[in-house]
CSV table of C-alpha atoms in Angstrom, one decimal:
chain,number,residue,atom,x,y,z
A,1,UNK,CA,93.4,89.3,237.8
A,2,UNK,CA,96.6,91.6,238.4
A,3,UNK,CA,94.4,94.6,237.8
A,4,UNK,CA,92.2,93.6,241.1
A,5,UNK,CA,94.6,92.6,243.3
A,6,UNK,CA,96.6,95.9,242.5
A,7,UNK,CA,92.6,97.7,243.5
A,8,UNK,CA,92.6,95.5,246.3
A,9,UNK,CA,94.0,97.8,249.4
A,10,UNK,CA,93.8,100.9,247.2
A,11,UNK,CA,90.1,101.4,247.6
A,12,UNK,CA,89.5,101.4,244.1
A,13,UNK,CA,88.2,97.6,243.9
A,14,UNK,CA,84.7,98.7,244.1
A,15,UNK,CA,84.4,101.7,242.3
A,16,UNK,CA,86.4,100.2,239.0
A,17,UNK,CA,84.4,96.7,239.1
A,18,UNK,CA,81.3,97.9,240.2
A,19,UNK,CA,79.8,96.4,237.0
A,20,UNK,CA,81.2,93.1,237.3
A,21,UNK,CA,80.1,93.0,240.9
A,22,UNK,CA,76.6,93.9,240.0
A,23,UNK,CA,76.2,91.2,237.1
A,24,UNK,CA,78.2,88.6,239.4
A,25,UNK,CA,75.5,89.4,242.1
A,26,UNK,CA,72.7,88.4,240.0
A,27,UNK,CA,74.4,85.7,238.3
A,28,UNK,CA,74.3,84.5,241.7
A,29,UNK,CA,70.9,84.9,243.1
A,30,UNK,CA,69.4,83.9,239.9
A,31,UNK,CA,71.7,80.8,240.0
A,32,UNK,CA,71.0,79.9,243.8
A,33,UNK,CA,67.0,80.4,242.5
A,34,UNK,CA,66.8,78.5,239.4
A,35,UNK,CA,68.8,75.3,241.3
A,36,UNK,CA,66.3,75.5,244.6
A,37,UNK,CA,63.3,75.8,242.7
A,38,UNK,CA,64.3,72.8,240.2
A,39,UNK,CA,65.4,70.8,243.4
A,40,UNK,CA,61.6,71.6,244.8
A,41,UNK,CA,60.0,71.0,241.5
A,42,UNK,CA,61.5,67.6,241.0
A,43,UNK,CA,61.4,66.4,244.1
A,44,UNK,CA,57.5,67.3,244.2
A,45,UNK,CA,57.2,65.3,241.1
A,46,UNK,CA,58.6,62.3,242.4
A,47,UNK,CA,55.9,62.5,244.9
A,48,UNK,CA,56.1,62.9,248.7
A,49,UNK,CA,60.0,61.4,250.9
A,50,UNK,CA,59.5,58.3,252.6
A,51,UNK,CA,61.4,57.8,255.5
A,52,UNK,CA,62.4,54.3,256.1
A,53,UNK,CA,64.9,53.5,259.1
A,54,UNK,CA,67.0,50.4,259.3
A,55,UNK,CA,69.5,49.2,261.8
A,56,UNK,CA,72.2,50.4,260.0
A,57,UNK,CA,71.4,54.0,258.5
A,58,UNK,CA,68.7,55.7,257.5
A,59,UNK,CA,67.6,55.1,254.5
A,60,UNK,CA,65.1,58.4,252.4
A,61,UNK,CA,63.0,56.7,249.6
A,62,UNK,CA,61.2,58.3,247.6
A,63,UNK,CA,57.5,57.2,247.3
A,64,UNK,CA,57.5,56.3,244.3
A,65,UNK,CA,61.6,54.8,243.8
A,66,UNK,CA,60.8,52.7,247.1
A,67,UNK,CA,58.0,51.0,244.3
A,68,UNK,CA,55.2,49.8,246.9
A,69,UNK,CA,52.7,49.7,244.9
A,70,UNK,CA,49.3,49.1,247.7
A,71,UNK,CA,49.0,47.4,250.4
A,72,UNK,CA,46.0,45.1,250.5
A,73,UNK,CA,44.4,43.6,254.1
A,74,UNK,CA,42.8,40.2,253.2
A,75,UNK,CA,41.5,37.7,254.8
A,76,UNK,CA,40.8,35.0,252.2
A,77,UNK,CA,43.0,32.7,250.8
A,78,UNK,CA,41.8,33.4,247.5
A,79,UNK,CA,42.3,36.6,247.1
A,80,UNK,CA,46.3,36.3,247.4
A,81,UNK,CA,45.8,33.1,244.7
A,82,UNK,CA,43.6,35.1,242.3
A,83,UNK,CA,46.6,37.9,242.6
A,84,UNK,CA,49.3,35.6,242.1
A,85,UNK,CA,47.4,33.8,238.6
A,86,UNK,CA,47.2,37.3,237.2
A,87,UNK,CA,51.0,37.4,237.9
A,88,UNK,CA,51.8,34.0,236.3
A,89,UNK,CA,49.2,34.1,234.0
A,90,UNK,CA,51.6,37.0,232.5
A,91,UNK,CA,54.9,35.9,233.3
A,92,UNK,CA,57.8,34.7,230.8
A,93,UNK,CA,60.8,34.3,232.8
A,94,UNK,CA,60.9,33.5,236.1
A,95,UNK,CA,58.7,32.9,239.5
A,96,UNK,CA,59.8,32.5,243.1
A,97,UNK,CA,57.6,31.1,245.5
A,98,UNK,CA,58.2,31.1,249.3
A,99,UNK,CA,55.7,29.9,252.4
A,100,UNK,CA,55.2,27.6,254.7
A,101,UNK,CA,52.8,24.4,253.2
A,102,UNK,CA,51.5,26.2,249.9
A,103,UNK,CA,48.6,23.9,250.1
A,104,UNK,CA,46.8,26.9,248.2
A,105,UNK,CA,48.8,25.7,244.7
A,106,UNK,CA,47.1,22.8,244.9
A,107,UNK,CA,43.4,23.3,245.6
A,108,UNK,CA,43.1,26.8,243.7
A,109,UNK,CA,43.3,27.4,240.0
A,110,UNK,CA,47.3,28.5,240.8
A,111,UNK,CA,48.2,25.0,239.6
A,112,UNK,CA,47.1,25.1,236.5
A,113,UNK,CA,49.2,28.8,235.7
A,114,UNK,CA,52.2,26.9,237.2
A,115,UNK,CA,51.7,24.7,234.8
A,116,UNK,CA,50.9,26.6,232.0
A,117,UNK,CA,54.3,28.3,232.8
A,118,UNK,CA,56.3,25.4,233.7
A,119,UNK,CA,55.5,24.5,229.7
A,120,UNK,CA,56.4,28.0,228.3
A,121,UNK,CA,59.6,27.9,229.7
A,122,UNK,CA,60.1,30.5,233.0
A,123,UNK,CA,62.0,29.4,235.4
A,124,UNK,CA,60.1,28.3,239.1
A,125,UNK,CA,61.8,28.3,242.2
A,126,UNK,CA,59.8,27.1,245.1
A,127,UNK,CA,60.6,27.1,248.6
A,128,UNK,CA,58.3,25.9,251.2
A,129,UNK,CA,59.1,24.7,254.8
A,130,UNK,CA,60.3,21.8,255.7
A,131,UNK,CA,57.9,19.0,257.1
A,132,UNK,CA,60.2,18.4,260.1
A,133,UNK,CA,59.9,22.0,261.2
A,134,UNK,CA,56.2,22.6,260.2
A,135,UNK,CA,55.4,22.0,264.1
A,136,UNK,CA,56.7,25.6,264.6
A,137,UNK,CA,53.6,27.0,262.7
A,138,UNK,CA,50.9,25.0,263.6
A,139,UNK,CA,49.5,27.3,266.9
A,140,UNK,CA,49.6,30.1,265.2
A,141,UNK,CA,47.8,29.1,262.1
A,142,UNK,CA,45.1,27.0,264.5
A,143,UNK,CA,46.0,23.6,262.8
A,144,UNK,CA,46.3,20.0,264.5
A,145,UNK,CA,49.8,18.4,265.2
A,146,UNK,CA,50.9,17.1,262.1
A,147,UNK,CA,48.8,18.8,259.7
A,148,UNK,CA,50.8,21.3,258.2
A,149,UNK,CA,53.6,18.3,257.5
A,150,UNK,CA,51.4,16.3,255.5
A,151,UNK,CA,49.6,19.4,253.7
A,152,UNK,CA,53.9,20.2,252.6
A,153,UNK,CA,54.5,16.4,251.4
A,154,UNK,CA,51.3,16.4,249.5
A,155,UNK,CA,51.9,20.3,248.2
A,156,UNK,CA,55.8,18.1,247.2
A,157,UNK,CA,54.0,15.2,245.4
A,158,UNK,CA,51.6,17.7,243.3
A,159,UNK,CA,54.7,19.8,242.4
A,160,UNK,CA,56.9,16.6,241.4
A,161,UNK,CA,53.8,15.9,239.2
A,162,UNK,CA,53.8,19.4,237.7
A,163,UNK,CA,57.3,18.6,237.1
A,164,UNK,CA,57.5,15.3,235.8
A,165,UNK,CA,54.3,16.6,233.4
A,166,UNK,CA,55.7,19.3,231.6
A,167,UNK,CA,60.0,18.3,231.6
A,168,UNK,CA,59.8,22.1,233.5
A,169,UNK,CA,62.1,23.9,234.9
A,170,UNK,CA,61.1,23.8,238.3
A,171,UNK,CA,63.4,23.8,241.2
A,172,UNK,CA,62.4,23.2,244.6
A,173,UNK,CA,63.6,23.4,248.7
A,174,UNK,CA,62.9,22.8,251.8
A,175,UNK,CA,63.4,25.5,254.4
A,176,UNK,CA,64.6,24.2,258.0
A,177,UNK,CA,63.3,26.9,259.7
A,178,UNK,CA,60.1,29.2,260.0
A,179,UNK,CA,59.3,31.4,256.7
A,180,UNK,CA,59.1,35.0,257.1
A,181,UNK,CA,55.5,35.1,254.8
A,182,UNK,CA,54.5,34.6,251.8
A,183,UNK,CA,56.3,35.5,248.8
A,184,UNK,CA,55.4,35.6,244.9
A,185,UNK,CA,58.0,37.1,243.0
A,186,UNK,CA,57.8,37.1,239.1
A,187,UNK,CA,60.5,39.4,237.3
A,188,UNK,CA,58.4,42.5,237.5
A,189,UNK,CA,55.9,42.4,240.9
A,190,UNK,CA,56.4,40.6,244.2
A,191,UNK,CA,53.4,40.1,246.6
A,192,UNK,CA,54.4,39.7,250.2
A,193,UNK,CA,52.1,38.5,253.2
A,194,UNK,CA,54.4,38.5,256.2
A,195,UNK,CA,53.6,36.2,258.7
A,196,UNK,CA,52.2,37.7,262.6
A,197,UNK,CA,53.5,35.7,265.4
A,198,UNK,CA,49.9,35.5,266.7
A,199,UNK,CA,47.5,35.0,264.2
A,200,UNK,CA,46.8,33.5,260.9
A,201,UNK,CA,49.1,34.0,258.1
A,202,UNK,CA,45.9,35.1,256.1
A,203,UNK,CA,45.0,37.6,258.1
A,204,UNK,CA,48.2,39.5,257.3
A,205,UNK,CA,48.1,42.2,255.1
A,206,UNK,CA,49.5,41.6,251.1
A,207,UNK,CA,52.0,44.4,250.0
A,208,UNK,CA,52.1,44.7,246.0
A,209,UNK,CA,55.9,45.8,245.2
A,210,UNK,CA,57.1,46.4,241.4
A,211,UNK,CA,60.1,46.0,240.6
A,212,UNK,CA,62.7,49.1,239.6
A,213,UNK,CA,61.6,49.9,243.2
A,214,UNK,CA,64.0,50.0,246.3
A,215,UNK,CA,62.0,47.9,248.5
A,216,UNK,CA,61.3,45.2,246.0
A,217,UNK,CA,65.2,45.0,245.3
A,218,UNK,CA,65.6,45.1,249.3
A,219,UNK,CA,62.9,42.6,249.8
A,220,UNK,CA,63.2,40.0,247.5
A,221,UNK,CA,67.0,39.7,248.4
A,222,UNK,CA,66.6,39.7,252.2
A,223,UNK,CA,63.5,37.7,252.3
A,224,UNK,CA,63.4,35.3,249.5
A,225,UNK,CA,67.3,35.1,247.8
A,226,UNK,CA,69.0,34.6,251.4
A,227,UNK,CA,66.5,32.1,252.3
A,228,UNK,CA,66.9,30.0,249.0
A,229,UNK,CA,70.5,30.7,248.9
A,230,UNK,CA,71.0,29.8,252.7
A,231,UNK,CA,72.7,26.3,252.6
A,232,UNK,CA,72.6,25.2,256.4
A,233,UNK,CA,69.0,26.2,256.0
A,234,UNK,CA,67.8,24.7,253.1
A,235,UNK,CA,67.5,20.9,251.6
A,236,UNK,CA,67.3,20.7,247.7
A,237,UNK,CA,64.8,18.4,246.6
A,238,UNK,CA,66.5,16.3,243.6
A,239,UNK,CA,65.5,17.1,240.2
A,240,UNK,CA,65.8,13.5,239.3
A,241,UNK,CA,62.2,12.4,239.8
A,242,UNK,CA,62.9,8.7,240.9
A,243,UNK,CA,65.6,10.4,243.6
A,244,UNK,CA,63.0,13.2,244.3
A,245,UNK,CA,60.3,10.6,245.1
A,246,UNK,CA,62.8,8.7,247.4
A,247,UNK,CA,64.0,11.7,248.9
A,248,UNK,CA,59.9,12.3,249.9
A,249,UNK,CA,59.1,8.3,251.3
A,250,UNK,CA,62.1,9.3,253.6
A,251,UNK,CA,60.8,12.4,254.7
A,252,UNK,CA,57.3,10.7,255.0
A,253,UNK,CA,58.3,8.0,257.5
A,254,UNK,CA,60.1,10.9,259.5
A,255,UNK,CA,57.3,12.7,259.9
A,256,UNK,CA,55.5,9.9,260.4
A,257,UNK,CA,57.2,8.6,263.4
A,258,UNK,CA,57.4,11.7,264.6
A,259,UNK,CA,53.6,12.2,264.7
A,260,UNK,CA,53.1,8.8,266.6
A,261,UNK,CA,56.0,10.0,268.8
A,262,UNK,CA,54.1,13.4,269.7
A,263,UNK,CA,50.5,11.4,269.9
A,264,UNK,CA,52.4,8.9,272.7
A,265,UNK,CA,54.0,11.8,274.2
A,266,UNK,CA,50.6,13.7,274.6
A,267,UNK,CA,48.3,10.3,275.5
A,268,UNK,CA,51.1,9.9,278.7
A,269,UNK,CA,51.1,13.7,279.3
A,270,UNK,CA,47.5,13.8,279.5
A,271,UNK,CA,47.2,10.0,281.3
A,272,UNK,CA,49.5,12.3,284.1
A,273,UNK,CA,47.3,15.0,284.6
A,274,UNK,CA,44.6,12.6,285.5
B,1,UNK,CA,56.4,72.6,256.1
B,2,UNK,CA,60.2,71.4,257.2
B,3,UNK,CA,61.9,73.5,254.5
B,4,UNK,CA,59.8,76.5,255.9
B,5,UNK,CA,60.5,75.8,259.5
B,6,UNK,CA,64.5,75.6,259.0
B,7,UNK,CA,64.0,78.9,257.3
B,8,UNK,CA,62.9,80.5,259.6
B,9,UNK,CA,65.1,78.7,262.3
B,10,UNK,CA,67.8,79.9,260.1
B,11,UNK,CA,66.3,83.6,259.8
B,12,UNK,CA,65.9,84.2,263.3
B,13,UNK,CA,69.5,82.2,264.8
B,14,UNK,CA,71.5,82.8,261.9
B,15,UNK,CA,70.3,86.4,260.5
B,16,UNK,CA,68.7,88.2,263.3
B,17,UNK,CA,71.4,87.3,265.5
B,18,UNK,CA,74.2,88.1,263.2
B,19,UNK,CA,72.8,91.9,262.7
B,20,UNK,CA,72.2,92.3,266.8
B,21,UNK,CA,75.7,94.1,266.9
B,22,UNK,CA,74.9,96.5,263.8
B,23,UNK,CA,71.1,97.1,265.8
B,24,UNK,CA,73.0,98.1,269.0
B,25,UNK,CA,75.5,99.7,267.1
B,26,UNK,CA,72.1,102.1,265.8
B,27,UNK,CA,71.0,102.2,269.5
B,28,UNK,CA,73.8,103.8,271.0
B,29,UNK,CA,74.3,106.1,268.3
B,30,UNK,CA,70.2,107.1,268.7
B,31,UNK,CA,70.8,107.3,272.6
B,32,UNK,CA,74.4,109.3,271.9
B,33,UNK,CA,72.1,112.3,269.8
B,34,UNK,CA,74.9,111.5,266.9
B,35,UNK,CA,73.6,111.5,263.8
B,36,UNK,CA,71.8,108.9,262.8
B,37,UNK,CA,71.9,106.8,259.5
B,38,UNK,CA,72.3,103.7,257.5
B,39,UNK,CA,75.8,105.1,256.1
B,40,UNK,CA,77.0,105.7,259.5
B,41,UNK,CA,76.3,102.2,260.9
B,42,UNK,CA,77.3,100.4,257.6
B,43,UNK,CA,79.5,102.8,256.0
B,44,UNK,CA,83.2,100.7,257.2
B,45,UNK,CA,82.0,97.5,255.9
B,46,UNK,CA,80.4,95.4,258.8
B,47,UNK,CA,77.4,94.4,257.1
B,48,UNK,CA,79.8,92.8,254.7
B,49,UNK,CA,81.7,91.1,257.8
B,50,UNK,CA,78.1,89.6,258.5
B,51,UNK,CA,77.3,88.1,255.3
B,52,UNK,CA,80.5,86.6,255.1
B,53,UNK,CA,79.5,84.8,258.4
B,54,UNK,CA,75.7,83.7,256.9
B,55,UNK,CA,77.3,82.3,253.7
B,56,UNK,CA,80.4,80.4,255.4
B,57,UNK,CA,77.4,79.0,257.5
B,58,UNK,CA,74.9,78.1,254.9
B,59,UNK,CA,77.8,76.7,252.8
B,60,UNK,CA,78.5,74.5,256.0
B,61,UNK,CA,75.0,73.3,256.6
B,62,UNK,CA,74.3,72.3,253.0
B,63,UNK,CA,78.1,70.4,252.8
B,64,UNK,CA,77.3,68.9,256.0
B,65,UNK,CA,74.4,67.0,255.4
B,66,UNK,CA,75.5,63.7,254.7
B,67,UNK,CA,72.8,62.2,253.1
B,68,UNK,CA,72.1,64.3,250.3
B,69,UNK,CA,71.8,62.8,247.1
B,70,UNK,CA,71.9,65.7,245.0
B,71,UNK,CA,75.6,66.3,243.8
B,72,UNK,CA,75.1,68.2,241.0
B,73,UNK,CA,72.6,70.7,242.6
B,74,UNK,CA,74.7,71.1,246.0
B,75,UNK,CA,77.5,72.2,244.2
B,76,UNK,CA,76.0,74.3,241.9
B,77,UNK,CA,74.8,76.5,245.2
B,78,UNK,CA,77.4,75.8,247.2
B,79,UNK,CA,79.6,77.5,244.3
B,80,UNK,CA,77.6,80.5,244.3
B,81,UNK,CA,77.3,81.1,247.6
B,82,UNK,CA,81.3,80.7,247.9
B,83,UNK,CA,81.2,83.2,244.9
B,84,UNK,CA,79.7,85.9,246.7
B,85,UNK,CA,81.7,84.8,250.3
B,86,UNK,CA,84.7,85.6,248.3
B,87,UNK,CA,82.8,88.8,247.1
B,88,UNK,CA,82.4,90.4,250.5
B,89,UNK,CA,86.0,89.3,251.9
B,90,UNK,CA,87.8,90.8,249.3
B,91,UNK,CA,86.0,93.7,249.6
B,92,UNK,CA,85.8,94.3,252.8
B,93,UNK,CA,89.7,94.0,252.6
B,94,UNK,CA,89.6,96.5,250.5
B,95,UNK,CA,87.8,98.9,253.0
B,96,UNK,CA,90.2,97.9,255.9
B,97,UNK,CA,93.5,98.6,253.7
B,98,UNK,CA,92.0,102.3,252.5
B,99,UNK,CA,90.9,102.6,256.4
B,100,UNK,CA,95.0,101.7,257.6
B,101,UNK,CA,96.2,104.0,255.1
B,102,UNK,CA,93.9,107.0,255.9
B,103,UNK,CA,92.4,106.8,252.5
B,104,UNK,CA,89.0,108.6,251.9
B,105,UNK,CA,86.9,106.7,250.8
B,106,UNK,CA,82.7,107.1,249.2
B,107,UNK,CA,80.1,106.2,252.4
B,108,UNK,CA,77.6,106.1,250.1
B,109,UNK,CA,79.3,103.4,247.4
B,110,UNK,CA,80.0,101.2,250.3
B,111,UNK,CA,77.2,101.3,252.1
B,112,UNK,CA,75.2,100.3,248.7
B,113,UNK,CA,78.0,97.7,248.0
B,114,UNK,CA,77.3,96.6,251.3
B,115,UNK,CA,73.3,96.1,251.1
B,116,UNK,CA,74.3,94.5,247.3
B,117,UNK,CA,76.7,92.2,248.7
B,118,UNK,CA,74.0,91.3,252.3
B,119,UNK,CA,70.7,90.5,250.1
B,120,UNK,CA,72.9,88.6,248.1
B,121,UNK,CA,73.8,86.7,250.4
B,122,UNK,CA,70.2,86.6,252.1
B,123,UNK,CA,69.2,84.9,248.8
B,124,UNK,CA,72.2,82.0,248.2
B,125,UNK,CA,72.7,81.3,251.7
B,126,UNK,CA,68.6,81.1,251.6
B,127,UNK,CA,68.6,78.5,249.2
B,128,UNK,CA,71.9,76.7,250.7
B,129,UNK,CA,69.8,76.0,253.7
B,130,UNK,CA,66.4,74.8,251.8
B,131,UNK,CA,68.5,72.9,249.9
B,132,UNK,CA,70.2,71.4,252.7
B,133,UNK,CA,66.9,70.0,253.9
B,134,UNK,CA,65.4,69.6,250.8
B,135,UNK,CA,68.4,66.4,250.5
């Protein structure tokens, strides 16, 4: 170190470390080179950037760490049940459901892998809406007033069943408010149908997300955890099944009155107009 | 595609531009009848003035994108690019102080130095600014 800074301002600093520059020089390029074209290679592995954009910042996921796995445009029913057995048919520790009536559980063969894993042991957490705000739904999803209220106290009667049948570990709620889709999450895959504001829910497309992935971390906690976790939002059904049963005649006579309310409300609307 | 086109952004705003005074330098020798050649447009130093620029500028772009998630590899190329920054200051100090003192000093050894010390810096200030968009 002396030596050069004596060479520095004597004019001697290049010709007496001309070696050292030259080998530093390479050691350079070849450094810079090697770095770049491992940055290229592994980033060409990992497949092709995708740019997501949020409110907040931007977000650059990778394809395949953002871990959407397809997107799938149905528009059956049957198609999202038939996904969602091959999920529970497989699962051993937990489920999260999420939707508006979940009628579907009950008259496809998704009640009997509910059961099935109710008895093995994984944990179900279901969240449907509640039927005092199932009114917000019904235009959109072409249904008569009502109809989606009584579809989400029968969908509560089957599930009490389920419950009180295999001494499962099934917790449930009611969502005040409007779901943002349909969500089936087991510990390793979520399927999400997000709801369109005008048309029906089944018309949405599904999106397959694994877990491990970004979006499916990002997802499930926005989407589902908030919900469930949301306490102004959401009423816990007991997991006594006397109180749980009380808990439904209530809700029952609400939405019961409620309906004869409307169907007055319409009759003198209508008795107006003429 | 992107890593191509900031390239060659970089290339033409970054290089080209930075050698315009060196070009006009040749010009006006050329229009002058002095004689002309690389030695006697290089021969003080200046292209080592103008890599110092490109790698202080590459080292900037690659530190200043903010959203890069590759520490390990940023710093690897920021360090060599600062290696060979350092490189070309100290030696073009050299050449200043032997210029003060009336020194004589080799055209030719600088003048190589110089073209050394310039594709050098072409190459890790290259890959600074790939690598900045590459992150």
């Amino acid at each position: 170190m002396r030596r050069l800074l004596r060479c520095v301002g004597g004019g001697r600093m290049i010709s007496e470390f001309i070696t050292p520059i030259v080998i530093t020089s390479l050691a350079a390029v070849l450094g810079s080179l090697i770095t770049l074209i491992f940055t290229l290679l592994k980033q060409r592995r990992r497949g092709e950037l995708l740019e997501l954009r949020d409110e907040t910042h931007h977000i650059t996921m990778n394809k395949d760490s953002a871990g959407l796995v397809e997107a799938i445009f149905i528009g059956e029913r049957s198609m999202l049940c038939q996904m969602a057995s091959d999920l529970l048919s497989k699962e051993r520790r937990s489920v999260d459901i999420f939707g508006l009536a979940l009628g579907w559980i009950e008259y496809t063969g998704l009640s009997e892998e509910l059961t099935s894993a109710a008895k093995r042991g994984v944990n179900i957490r279901i969240l449907l809406i509640h039927p005092e705000f199932a009114r917000l739904r019904e235009a959109q999803e072409a249904q008569n007033s009502g109809s989606i209220g009584q579809e989400v106290l029968k969908t509560l009667h089957h599930l009490i069943a389920i419950r009180q049948l295999t001494g499962g570990d099934i917790q449930i709620r009611l969502f005040k408010g409007l779901p943002c889709g349909t969500i089936v999450a087991t510990s390793d895959t979520m399927l999400f149908q997000p709801y369109a504001a005008s048309s029906l829910a089944q018309n949405s497309p599904v999106m397959v997300f694994k877990s491990g992935g970004e979006l499916f971390a990002r997802l499930y906690h926005d989407m589902f955890l908030q919900s469930w976790n949301y306490a102004e939002l959401t009423t816990s059904l007991s997991p006594e099944d006397d109180s749980a049963s009380a808990q439904l005649c209530d809700m029952e006579s609400k939405v019961l009155h409620d309906d004869s309310r409307t169907k007055t409300a319409n009759k003198a609307m209508d008795g107006d107009e003429k | 595609m992107r890593i191509v086109h900031k390239l060659i952004k970089w290339a033409i705003f970054s290089v080209a531009v930075a050698l315009m005074p060196l070009a006009f330098h040749a010009i006006q020798l050329a229009w002058r009848g002095n004689p002309f050649s690389i030695g006697a447009i290089i021969g003080h130093g200046e292209l080592l003035l103008v890599s110092v620029a490109i790698a202080a500028a590459a080292i900037g772009d690659l530190q200043g994108n903010k959203h890069s998630t590759l520490g390990t590899v940023k710093l690897l190329s920021t360090g060599f690019c600062f290696i060979v920054l350092l490189m070309s200051s100290l030696f073009y100090a050299d050449i200043s102080a032997c210029q003060l003192a009336d020194q004589v000093l080799q055209e030719s050894m600088i003048k190589n130095v110089s073209l050394l010390c310039y594709a050098v810096t072409l190459v890790c200030g290259g890959c600074c600014v790939a690598l900045a968009e590459v992150a």
